[in-house]
XYZ file of C-alpha atoms in Angstrom:
289
model
C 115.080 88.828 98.461
C 114.257 91.055 95.494
C 115.426 90.896 91.922
C 116.883 93.827 90.030
C 113.873 94.325 87.750
C 112.560 97.334 85.768
C 110.925 100.157 87.685
C 107.139 100.113 87.957
C 105.185 103.237 87.039
C 103.135 103.380 90.214
C 100.602 105.796 88.737
C 99.244 102.815 86.774
C 98.693 100.902 89.987
C 97.683 103.380 92.673
C 94.020 104.064 91.863
C 93.033 100.494 90.858
C 94.445 99.157 94.134
C 92.784 101.896 96.179
C 89.378 101.236 94.606
C 89.788 97.456 94.984
C 90.467 97.913 98.703
C 87.394 100.109 99.172
C 85.202 97.727 97.167
C 86.425 94.731 99.167
C 85.713 96.406 102.507
C 82.254 97.509 101.363
C 81.310 94.083 100.031
C 82.536 92.310 103.172
C 80.391 94.683 105.199
C 77.259 94.667 103.026
C 77.312 91.694 100.651
C 78.601 88.713 102.609
C 77.786 85.618 100.510
C 75.026 83.596 102.209
C 76.712 80.314 101.252
C 79.885 81.138 103.237
C 79.567 79.941 106.826
C 80.741 82.403 109.447
C 80.744 83.341 113.087
C 78.435 86.272 113.879
C 81.518 88.518 114.159
C 83.434 87.171 111.139
C 82.493 90.032 108.829
C 83.586 92.556 111.454
C 86.917 90.819 112.008
C 87.639 90.477 108.292
C 86.590 94.036 107.541
C 88.808 95.458 110.285
C 91.778 93.327 109.241
C 91.536 94.731 105.717
C 90.973 98.317 106.878
C 93.881 98.276 109.320
C 96.174 96.799 106.673
C 95.068 99.394 104.130
C 95.909 102.132 106.630
C 99.351 100.625 107.202
C 99.932 100.280 103.463
C 98.968 103.920 102.923
C 101.325 104.975 105.737
C 104.165 103.100 104.046
C 103.214 104.628 100.707
C 103.437 108.112 102.208
C 106.839 107.440 103.761
C 108.238 105.989 100.530
C 106.675 108.463 98.089
C 108.903 110.313 95.636
C 106.268 112.911 94.819
C 105.129 115.409 95.671
C 108.598 116.388 96.808
C 108.746 117.150 100.514
C 111.970 118.036 102.292
C 110.613 116.702 105.580
C 110.211 113.213 104.051
C 113.784 112.073 104.563
C 115.125 109.129 102.592
C 116.312 107.356 105.749
C 112.742 107.180 107.057
C 112.324 104.234 104.686
C 114.487 102.219 107.092
C 111.483 102.173 109.434
C 109.207 100.531 106.864
C 109.989 96.786 107.299
C 108.384 96.479 110.771
C 105.266 98.183 109.391
C 105.240 95.850 106.398
C 105.539 92.937 108.779
C 102.175 93.830 110.324
C 100.616 93.482 106.868
C 102.311 90.090 106.571
C 100.985 89.053 109.999
C 97.502 89.993 108.803
C 97.928 87.909 105.659
C 98.850 84.899 107.821
C 95.765 85.525 109.963
C 93.433 85.852 106.962
C 94.715 82.639 105.346
C 94.417 80.769 108.647
C 91.000 82.199 109.542
C 89.346 81.231 106.282
C 90.356 77.599 106.585
C 87.581 77.227 109.186
C 86.029 80.657 109.507
C 83.344 80.048 112.176
C 85.601 78.118 114.560
C 88.684 80.236 114.063
C 86.825 83.515 114.398
C 85.580 82.228 117.748
C 89.138 81.270 118.702
C 90.434 84.684 117.582
C 87.882 86.494 119.769
C 88.338 84.223 122.755
C 92.120 84.477 122.619
C 91.781 88.240 122.402
C 89.545 88.279 125.471
C 92.169 86.302 127.401
C 94.889 88.823 126.516
C 92.690 91.742 127.521
C 91.734 90.086 130.803
C 95.366 89.337 131.595
C 96.168 92.992 130.949
C 93.342 94.069 133.287
C 94.606 91.721 135.997
C 98.138 93.123 135.729
C 96.882 96.685 136.031
C 94.554 95.746 138.875
C 97.393 94.115 140.796
C 99.692 97.078 140.227
C 97.305 100.021 140.617
C 94.087 98.679 142.129
C 94.679 100.557 145.391
C 95.364 103.876 143.653
C 92.159 105.988 143.440
C 93.483 107.850 140.389
C 93.312 104.579 138.425
C 89.760 103.698 139.452
C 87.944 105.175 136.445
C 90.365 103.618 133.972
C 90.106 100.187 135.593
C 86.291 100.434 135.654
C 86.189 101.353 131.951
C 88.580 98.545 131.095
C 86.506 96.088 133.092
C 83.314 97.165 131.311
C 84.985 96.752 127.910
C 86.176 93.278 128.817
C 82.707 92.339 130.067
C 81.240 93.265 126.676
C 84.000 91.399 124.889
C 83.288 88.369 127.046
C 79.757 88.236 125.613
C 81.060 88.416 122.044
C 83.547 85.641 122.714
C 81.019 83.506 124.624
C 83.428 83.090 127.526
C 82.121 80.642 130.129
C 82.197 81.241 133.879
C 84.893 78.572 134.205
C 87.044 80.271 131.580
C 86.473 83.698 133.103
C 87.711 82.346 136.428
C 90.764 80.790 134.766
C 91.648 82.454 131.436
C 94.517 79.992 130.914
C 91.873 77.480 129.790
C 91.632 79.502 126.560
C 94.413 78.940 124.028
C 96.315 81.941 122.719
C 95.923 82.842 119.053
C 98.803 81.099 117.234
C 101.921 82.781 115.944
C 102.647 82.470 112.207
C 104.962 79.502 112.821
C 102.206 77.703 114.740
C 99.659 78.544 112.046
C 101.815 76.673 109.550
C 101.847 73.585 111.757
C 98.111 73.776 112.495
C 96.918 74.253 108.918
C 94.755 71.370 107.762
C 95.144 71.767 104.012
C 98.454 71.173 102.270
C 98.067 74.158 99.932
C 97.554 76.649 102.766
C 100.456 75.160 104.693
C 102.721 75.410 101.653
C 101.675 79.002 101.037
C 102.277 80.091 104.619
C 105.613 78.275 104.610
C 106.609 80.235 101.500
C 105.618 83.506 103.160
C 107.557 82.522 106.244
C 110.721 81.601 104.347
C 110.809 84.505 101.905
C 109.243 87.345 103.878
C 108.708 86.664 107.577
C 112.234 85.628 108.548
C 113.832 88.797 107.239
C 111.053 91.117 108.401
C 111.282 89.617 111.886
C 115.007 90.333 111.927
C 114.250 93.922 110.965
C 111.534 94.253 113.616
C 113.491 92.594 116.439
C 116.741 94.304 115.463
C 118.776 91.128 115.454
C 122.246 91.577 113.961
C 121.169 91.072 110.304
C 118.234 93.440 110.845
C 120.445 96.022 112.545
C 122.880 95.911 109.628
C 120.075 96.531 107.145
C 118.299 99.229 109.154
C 121.228 100.825 110.953
C 124.273 100.468 108.732
C 123.425 103.623 106.826
C 124.074 105.674 109.956
C 127.708 104.603 110.239
C 128.593 107.316 107.722
C 128.513 110.904 108.939
C 128.033 111.939 105.301
C 126.624 109.082 103.190
C 128.123 108.689 99.742
C 126.141 108.668 96.512
C 126.558 104.883 96.410
C 125.164 104.525 99.938
C 122.180 106.686 99.031
C 121.593 104.562 95.939
C 121.582 101.456 98.120
C 119.082 103.134 100.438
C 116.889 104.064 97.467
C 116.868 100.376 96.509
C 115.995 99.450 100.099
C 113.074 101.885 99.999
C 111.841 100.488 96.717
C 112.112 96.890 97.917
C 110.367 97.616 101.214
C 107.484 99.359 99.506
C 107.247 96.577 96.923
C 106.925 94.005 99.714
C 104.144 95.971 101.435
C 102.323 96.415 98.142
C 102.507 92.717 97.256
C 101.375 91.598 100.701
C 98.425 93.999 100.801
C 97.279 92.856 97.359
C 97.626 89.279 98.616
C 95.249 90.041 101.520
C 92.628 91.430 99.125
C 93.128 88.430 96.840
C 92.806 85.972 99.721
C 89.487 87.511 100.768
C 88.283 87.319 97.169
C 89.298 83.645 96.903
C 87.362 82.846 100.083
C 84.230 84.925 99.504
C 83.949 85.282 95.702
C 82.818 88.896 95.904
C 83.029 89.455 92.157
C 86.352 91.299 92.342
C 88.615 88.574 90.996
C 89.220 90.150 87.585
C 90.245 93.411 89.213
C 92.714 91.604 91.450
C 94.120 89.626 88.502
C 94.562 92.873 86.564
C 96.733 94.253 89.368
C 98.793 91.073 89.614
C 99.261 91.284 85.864
C 100.754 94.771 86.181
C 103.088 93.661 88.975
C 104.391 90.383 87.566
C 106.937 91.808 85.090
C 108.423 94.045 87.782
C 108.540 91.983 90.970
C 109.804 88.426 91.228
C 108.160 87.986 94.626
C 104.786 88.895 93.147
C 105.211 86.278 90.435
C 106.042 83.560 92.975
C 103.072 84.369 95.211
C 100.655 84.689 92.313
C 101.676 81.400 90.736
C 101.693 79.574 94.070
C 98.348 80.805 95.375
C 96.224 83.050 93.158
C 96.752 82.095 89.525
C 94.484 79.082 89.863
C 92.076 80.452 92.475
C 91.109 84.006 91.508
């Protein structure tokens, strides 16, 4: 999936990306453009999606860091990165899909979430409702779901039968349900060049198991095997970095927060070093940032 390109000096990239993430979160929270229609919870949903993805990106960055040197940060820990990076990719799908019709899809997102929480409560109630030691937990869960019901504007009919609420779509369904051709093409690209392989790594299908487990076949890995693992670490971090920058760029495209030049600057640093970044930038952000 990745080309053998020159190595990026990450020190040039780290602080500008960190400050762009903070600025984006702050502006979503405090400077939502009045001309952008939204659900009353849209800014909360978008802010939390960015913040959670930033936390995941920083976790990956810590795992993959070369400095400061730390003997407890083992090279093979990088094999655990792809499933984490996939959560950033899932968030990118959600952000692209949400902003196509932000008020309606925020409502759907909340309502689908309420259904999942209510189904969880029902399972626990059926399994442990007669156990007094579970009473406080079930009461707290019920109170949380009652508050969430208000946010999602769940009707009495829907509360009585949660199956009347559609689940939030998977990435594959988002592609099919996109209205605009450009969003559909973008999500299809992400699916073909990122999601398929990351899903294999997360689900541990045979190709994913080979990539994430093959290293452990050797009791004493050779220098060549360690070099391959170093490349795997670099590629996995590169993917997470690109996808997180894409989330920030997607929010900027939708909201026009005044951060476009900063995002373009970061893409400009990445393009000579990462073929995937070039493809995403030219497909989606070159003409829109």
